[in-house]
Amino acid sequence: MGHLQEFDQVFIQAPDHRPKLAVSQADGIPTIDLSPIFNDSPPAGSEFPHDLVQQIASACTEWGFFLVVNHGVPPEKRRRMEAAAREFFGQSLEEKRKVRRNEGVATGYFDMELTKNVRDWKEVFDFVVEDPTLIPASSDPDETELTQLINQWPEYPPEFREICEGYVEELEKLGHKLMELIASSLELPAKRFGEYFKGQTSSVRLNHYPLCPSPELALGVGHHKDPGVLTVLAQDHVGGLEVKRKRDGEWIQLKPVPDSYVVNVGDITEVWSNEKYESVEHRATVNSKRDRYSIAFFFYPSHSTIVEPLEELIGPQNPPKYKPYSFGKFLANRKRSNFKKLNVDNVQISDFKITN
């Protein structure tokens, strides 16, 4: 990726956001074995194993992040997806830019992304799970017009589209399973969240973080929280994902565990659970020795979802901590700011926080 060889000012993080190169390895981020879900098929309507639900509850409360193993995604599909991503990113810039994202098309290849108004040291390829995906055309609350997000697929690698579609099918199944566990951990019916995903706006992002000559100044992705419900990340063996530990604000690096997925709860889950589960800041570091690949599945509800604390979880002792907001409008606002350097931070759930 020759055009990133020139280390430019636009990549330099403010001093208080620069990565520490000697970083604590994460001990303590829970690894949760999902095999009980697949091994004994519980009779319909029956509960998940109690200790599995407890593990999910404590991981979501203490960390907002956890790893899952024995998650039911066929290793072969994941390997094909990882190989296809490497092949795609290995092409010339000219080839990749044939499917370049622009203001009219929000899917495809992109290498100029900004996080918190600083450019990320990475290149990406995005596709939506439902093709086409409907979202509002404008972030203006009074506009009702919708627009379609449509995937653009490269010609090479030849089976790229088929591999991506086969992979995401498995990730969707995993996403629904995880949401059933999260619902159970909040003492809600397992299927409580299912209806929000009819007409989902979920997407997948393939990331490539090239070698970086000044890894102490730049980040692959700057510090941020995820706006959706859940993120399920496949990272390669290089590692670089850092999570802000809730108890002391320390940045902790997640050690890659073969065949695992990293799961984190997003902003919507924070609002739905009325802050019982918090969305946690994270970032990706880069290095000068090995480039890194990862694949993120962003589980998002339909654009028509009004996000607010669930009525079952609020009451006189636990008043709602957020005002309702339209997820579609939120998304339309976010899509704008990925391209332009705005003078303000893009919309955040803190904008909807109720302050007493």
Coordinates of C-alpha atoms in Angstrom, one line a residue:
M1 CA 0.0 0.0 0.0
G2 CA 2.6 2.5 -1.3
H3 CA 0.5 5.6 -0.8
L4 CA 0.7 5.2 3.0
Q5 CA 4.5 5.1 3.0
E6 CA 4.7 8.8 3.4
F7 CA 4.1 9.5 7.0
D8 CA 2.0 12.6 6.9
Q9 CA 0.8 15.0 9.7
V10 CA -2.8 13.9 9.1
F11 CA -2.1 10.6 10.9
I12 CA -0.5 12.1 14.0
Q13 CA -2.6 11.6 17.1
A14 CA -2.8 14.3 19.9
P15 CA -0.2 13.4 22.6
D16 CA -2.8 12.2 25.1
H17 CA -4.2 9.7 22.5
R18 CA -0.9 8.3 21.3
P19 CA -0.4 4.6 21.9
K20 CA 2.1 3.4 24.5
L21 CA 4.4 0.9 22.9
A22 CA 4.9 -1.1 26.1
V23 CA 1.3 -2.0 26.9
S24 CA -0.2 -4.3 29.4
Q25 CA -1.4 -7.6 27.9
A26 CA -5.0 -8.3 28.9
D27 CA -5.4 -10.8 31.5
G28 CA -8.8 -10.9 32.8
I29 CA -10.8 -10.3 29.6
P30 CA -13.1 -13.3 29.9
T31 CA -13.1 -16.1 27.3
I32 CA -16.5 -17.7 27.1
D33 CA -17.0 -21.2 25.7
L34 CA -20.3 -21.3 23.8
S35 CA -20.3 -25.1 23.2
P36 CA -23.1 -25.7 25.8
I37 CA -25.5 -23.9 23.4
F38 CA -24.6 -26.3 20.6
N39 CA -24.1 -29.5 22.5
D40 CA -27.3 -30.1 24.3
S41 CA -30.2 -28.7 22.4
P42 CA -32.5 -27.5 25.1
P43 CA -36.2 -28.1 24.6
A44 CA -37.9 -25.0 23.1
G45 CA -38.6 -22.3 25.5
S46 CA -36.2 -23.6 28.1
E47 CA -33.3 -21.7 29.5
F48 CA -29.6 -21.4 28.6
P49 CA -27.2 -23.0 31.2
H50 CA -27.2 -20.7 34.2
D51 CA -23.4 -20.4 34.5
L52 CA -23.1 -19.4 30.8
V53 CA -25.6 -16.6 31.3
Q54 CA -23.8 -15.5 34.5
Q55 CA -20.5 -15.4 32.5
I56 CA -22.1 -13.2 29.9
A57 CA -23.6 -10.9 32.6
S58 CA -20.3 -10.4 34.4
A59 CA -18.3 -9.9 31.2
C60 CA -20.7 -7.3 29.9
T61 CA -20.8 -5.5 33.3
E62 CA -17.0 -5.6 34.1
W63 CA -15.5 -5.3 30.7
G64 CA -18.0 -4.6 27.9
F65 CA -15.7 -7.0 26.0
F66 CA -15.3 -10.8 25.9
L67 CA -13.9 -13.6 23.7
V68 CA -16.0 -16.5 22.5
V69 CA -14.7 -19.9 21.5
N70 CA -16.6 -22.9 20.2
H71 CA -19.0 -20.4 18.6
G72 CA -20.4 -22.5 15.8
V73 CA -18.8 -20.6 12.9
P74 CA -17.2 -23.2 10.6
P75 CA -13.4 -22.6 10.6
E76 CA -13.3 -23.2 6.8
K77 CA -15.6 -20.3 6.1
R78 CA -13.6 -18.0 8.3
R79 CA -10.3 -19.1 6.6
R80 CA -11.7 -18.5 3.1
M81 CA -12.9 -15.1 4.2
E82 CA -9.5 -14.2 5.6
A83 CA -7.7 -15.4 2.5
A84 CA -10.0 -13.4 0.2
A85 CA -9.4 -10.3 2.3
R86 CA -5.7 -10.6 1.9
E87 CA -6.0 -11.2 -1.8
F88 CA -8.2 -8.2 -2.3
F89 CA -5.9 -5.8 -0.3
G90 CA -2.9 -7.3 -2.0
Q91 CA -3.9 -5.8 -5.4
S92 CA -2.7 -2.5 -6.8
L93 CA -4.3 0.7 -5.5
E94 CA -5.7 1.3 -9.0
E95 CA -7.6 -2.0 -8.9
K96 CA -8.9 -1.5 -5.3
R97 CA -10.1 2.0 -6.2
K98 CA -12.4 0.6 -8.9
V99 CA -14.8 -0.2 -6.0
R100 CA -14.0 2.9 -4.0
R101 CA -16.5 4.3 -1.6
N102 CA -17.6 7.8 -2.1
E103 CA -20.3 10.2 -0.9
G104 CA -22.9 8.5 -3.2
V105 CA -21.9 4.9 -2.4
A106 CA -21.2 4.0 1.2
T107 CA -19.9 0.5 0.5
G108 CA -16.7 -0.7 -1.0
Y109 CA -13.0 0.2 -0.6
F110 CA -11.8 3.2 1.4
D111 CA -8.4 4.4 2.6
M112 CA -9.0 7.9 3.9
E113 CA -11.1 7.3 7.0
L114 CA -11.1 9.7 9.9
T115 CA -11.8 8.7 13.5
K116 CA -12.3 11.7 15.8
N117 CA -11.1 13.9 12.9
V118 CA -7.7 12.2 12.7
R119 CA -6.9 10.0 9.8
D120 CA -6.6 6.2 10.5
W121 CA -3.6 4.2 9.3
K122 CA -5.7 1.5 7.5
E123 CA -7.5 0.6 4.4
V124 CA -11.0 -1.1 4.5
F125 CA -13.6 -2.8 2.4
D126 CA -17.2 -2.5 3.6
F127 CA -20.4 -4.4 2.6
V128 CA -23.9 -4.4 4.0
V129 CA -25.5 -7.7 5.2
E130 CA -28.9 -7.0 3.5
D131 CA -28.4 -5.9 -0.1
P132 CA -29.9 -3.3 -0.5
T133 CA -30.1 -1.9 3.0
L134 CA -32.6 1.0 3.6
I135 CA -31.5 4.0 5.7
P136 CA -32.7 7.6 5.9
A137 CA -31.4 9.8 3.1
S138 CA -30.8 12.7 5.5
S139 CA -30.1 13.2 9.2
D140 CA -32.8 15.9 9.3
P141 CA -35.5 14.7 11.7
D142 CA -38.3 16.1 9.5
E143 CA -37.1 14.4 6.3
T144 CA -38.8 11.0 5.6
E145 CA -37.0 10.0 2.4
L146 CA -35.0 6.8 2.5
T147 CA -31.9 5.8 0.5
Q148 CA -30.5 2.4 -0.4
L149 CA -27.1 1.1 0.5
I150 CA -26.0 -1.3 -2.3
N151 CA -22.9 -3.4 -2.3
Q152 CA -20.2 -2.9 -4.9
W153 CA -18.2 -6.0 -5.4
P154 CA -14.7 -6.2 -7.0
E155 CA -14.0 -8.5 -10.0
Y156 CA -11.1 -10.0 -8.2
P157 CA -10.7 -12.3 -6.2
P158 CA -13.3 -14.1 -8.4
E159 CA -15.4 -15.7 -5.6
F160 CA -15.1 -12.7 -3.3
R161 CA -18.8 -11.9 -3.2
E162 CA -19.8 -15.5 -2.6
I163 CA -17.2 -15.9 0.2
C164 CA -18.3 -12.7 1.9
E165 CA -22.0 -13.7 1.7
G166 CA -21.3 -17.2 3.0
Y167 CA -19.3 -15.8 5.9
V168 CA -21.8 -13.2 7.0
E169 CA -24.6 -15.7 7.1
E170 CA -22.7 -17.5 9.9
L171 CA -21.9 -14.3 11.8
E172 CA -25.6 -13.3 11.7
K173 CA -26.5 -16.6 13.4
L174 CA -23.8 -16.0 16.0
G175 CA -25.1 -12.4 16.5
H176 CA -28.6 -13.6 17.2
K177 CA -27.4 -16.3 19.6
L178 CA -25.3 -13.7 21.5
M179 CA -28.3 -11.4 21.8
E180 CA -30.4 -14.2 23.2
L181 CA -27.7 -14.8 25.8
I182 CA -27.5 -11.1 26.6
A183 CA -31.3 -10.9 26.9
S184 CA -31.3 -13.8 29.3
S185 CA -28.5 -12.2 31.3
L186 CA -30.8 -9.1 31.7
E187 CA -33.5 -11.5 32.8
L188 CA -35.5 -10.8 29.7
P189 CA -37.1 -13.4 27.3
A190 CA -34.3 -14.9 25.1
K191 CA -36.0 -13.6 21.9
R192 CA -36.6 -10.1 23.3
F193 CA -34.3 -8.4 20.7
G194 CA -35.2 -10.4 17.6
E195 CA -37.8 -8.1 16.2
Y196 CA -35.4 -5.1 16.0
F197 CA -33.3 -6.9 13.3
K198 CA -36.0 -7.3 10.7
G199 CA -34.7 -5.0 8.0
Q200 CA -31.3 -4.8 9.8
T201 CA -28.7 -2.2 8.8
S202 CA -25.8 -4.5 9.8
S203 CA -22.5 -4.4 7.9
V204 CA -19.1 -6.1 7.7
R205 CA -15.8 -4.3 7.4
L206 CA -12.5 -6.0 6.3
N207 CA -9.6 -4.1 7.7
H208 CA -5.9 -4.0 6.6
Y209 CA -3.4 -2.2 8.8
P210 CA -0.2 -1.8 6.8
L211 CA 3.3 -1.5 8.3
C212 CA 3.7 1.9 9.9
P213 CA 7.1 3.7 10.1
S214 CA 6.0 5.7 13.2
P215 CA 3.7 3.4 15.2
E216 CA 4.1 5.5 18.3
L217 CA 2.4 8.5 16.6
A218 CA -0.5 6.9 14.7
L219 CA -3.4 4.5 15.2
G220 CA -5.0 2.0 12.9
V221 CA -8.3 3.2 14.4
G222 CA -8.5 6.0 16.9
H223 CA -10.2 5.6 20.2
H224 CA -14.0 5.2 19.7
K225 CA -17.1 3.3 20.9
D226 CA -19.3 1.3 18.5
P227 CA -22.7 2.8 17.8
G228 CA -24.5 -0.5 17.2
V229 CA -25.8 -3.4 19.2
L230 CA -22.8 -5.8 19.1
T231 CA -19.5 -6.0 17.3
V232 CA -18.1 -9.5 16.5
L233 CA -14.4 -9.3 15.4
A234 CA -12.1 -11.8 13.9
Q235 CA -8.5 -10.7 14.5
D236 CA -5.4 -12.4 13.0
H237 CA -2.4 -13.5 15.1
V238 CA -0.6 -10.1 15.0
G239 CA -2.9 -8.4 17.5
G240 CA -3.3 -4.7 18.1
L241 CA -6.7 -4.2 19.5
E242 CA -6.7 -2.3 22.8
V243 CA -9.6 -1.9 25.2
K244 CA -9.9 0.8 27.9
R245 CA -10.3 -1.1 31.1
K246 CA -13.3 0.1 33.0
R247 CA -12.0 0.0 36.5
D248 CA -8.9 2.2 35.9
G249 CA -9.0 3.6 32.4
E250 CA -5.8 1.8 31.4
W251 CA -5.4 0.7 27.8
I252 CA -5.1 -3.1 27.7
Q253 CA -4.1 -5.1 24.6
L254 CA -6.2 -8.1 23.7
K255 CA -4.0 -11.1 23.0
P256 CA -5.2 -12.9 19.9
V257 CA -6.6 -16.4 20.6
P258 CA -6.8 -18.7 17.6
D259 CA -10.3 -19.3 16.2
S260 CA -11.9 -17.0 18.8
Y261 CA -14.1 -14.0 18.2
V262 CA -13.8 -10.7 20.2
V263 CA -17.3 -9.5 21.1
N264 CA -18.1 -6.1 22.5
V265 CA -21.4 -4.5 23.4
G266 CA -22.2 -1.3 21.5
D267 CA -24.0 2.0 22.4
I268 CA -27.5 0.6 21.6
T269 CA -27.0 -2.2 24.1
E270 CA -25.9 0.4 26.7
V271 CA -29.1 2.4 26.1
W272 CA -31.4 -0.7 26.0
S273 CA -29.9 -2.0 29.3
N274 CA -30.1 1.6 30.8
E275 CA -26.4 1.5 31.3
K276 CA -26.2 -1.8 33.1
Y277 CA -23.9 -2.8 30.3
E278 CA -21.7 -0.1 29.0
S279 CA -20.1 0.3 25.6
V280 CA -16.4 0.6 26.1
E281 CA -13.8 2.7 24.2
H282 CA -11.3 0.8 22.1
R283 CA -8.7 1.4 19.4
A284 CA -6.3 -0.4 17.1
T285 CA -2.5 0.1 17.2
V286 CA -0.2 -0.5 14.3
N287 CA 3.4 -1.6 14.2
S288 CA 6.5 -1.4 11.9
K289 CA 7.1 -5.2 11.7
R290 CA 4.0 -7.0 10.6
D291 CA 0.8 -5.8 8.9
R292 CA -2.4 -6.9 10.4
Y293 CA -5.9 -7.9 9.2
S294 CA -9.2 -8.1 11.0
I295 CA -12.8 -8.6 10.0
A296 CA -15.6 -6.8 12.0
F297 CA -19.3 -7.7 11.9
F298 CA -21.4 -4.8 13.1
F299 CA -24.8 -6.0 14.3
Y300 CA -27.2 -3.1 13.8
P301 CA -31.0 -3.0 14.0
S302 CA -33.4 -1.6 11.4
H303 CA -33.3 2.1 10.6
S304 CA -36.8 2.5 12.0
T305 CA -35.7 1.4 15.5
I306 CA -36.3 4.0 18.2
V307 CA -33.5 3.3 20.7
E308 CA -34.5 3.8 24.3
P309 CA -34.1 2.0 27.6
L310 CA -36.3 -1.1 27.7
E311 CA -39.4 -0.6 29.7
E312 CA -39.0 -3.8 31.6
L313 CA -35.7 -2.5 33.0
I314 CA -36.7 0.9 34.2
G315 CA -38.9 2.0 37.1
P316 CA -39.0 4.3 40.1
Q317 CA -35.7 2.9 41.4
N318 CA -34.0 3.0 37.9
P319 CA -35.3 5.9 35.9
P320 CA -34.3 6.0 32.2
K321 CA -30.9 7.5 31.6
Y322 CA -31.4 8.2 27.9
K323 CA -34.0 10.0 25.8
P324 CA -35.3 8.0 22.8
Y325 CA -33.5 8.5 19.5
S326 CA -34.0 7.2 15.9
F327 CA -31.2 4.8 14.9
G328 CA -31.7 5.6 11.2
K329 CA -31.2 9.3 11.7
F330 CA -28.2 8.6 14.0
L331 CA -26.7 6.4 11.2
A332 CA -27.3 9.0 8.5
N333 CA -25.5 11.6 10.7
R334 CA -22.5 9.2 11.2
K335 CA -22.2 8.4 7.5
R336 CA -21.7 12.1 6.8
S337 CA -18.8 12.5 9.2
N338 CA -16.7 9.6 7.9
F339 CA -15.8 11.6 4.8
K340 CA -15.5 15.1 6.0
K341 CA -13.4 16.7 8.7
L342 CA -16.2 18.2 10.8
N343 CA -15.6 21.0 13.3
V344 CA -17.5 19.0 15.8
D345 CA -17.4 15.4 17.0
N346 CA -20.1 13.4 15.2
V347 CA -23.3 12.5 17.0
Q348 CA -22.7 10.4 20.2
I349 CA -25.2 8.6 22.5
S350 CA -24.1 11.1 25.2
D351 CA -26.1 13.7 23.2
F352 CA -29.2 11.8 24.3
K353 CA -28.2 11.3 27.9
I354 CA -30.7 12.6 30.5
T355 CA -28.9 14.8 33.0
N356 CA -30.8 15.4 36.2

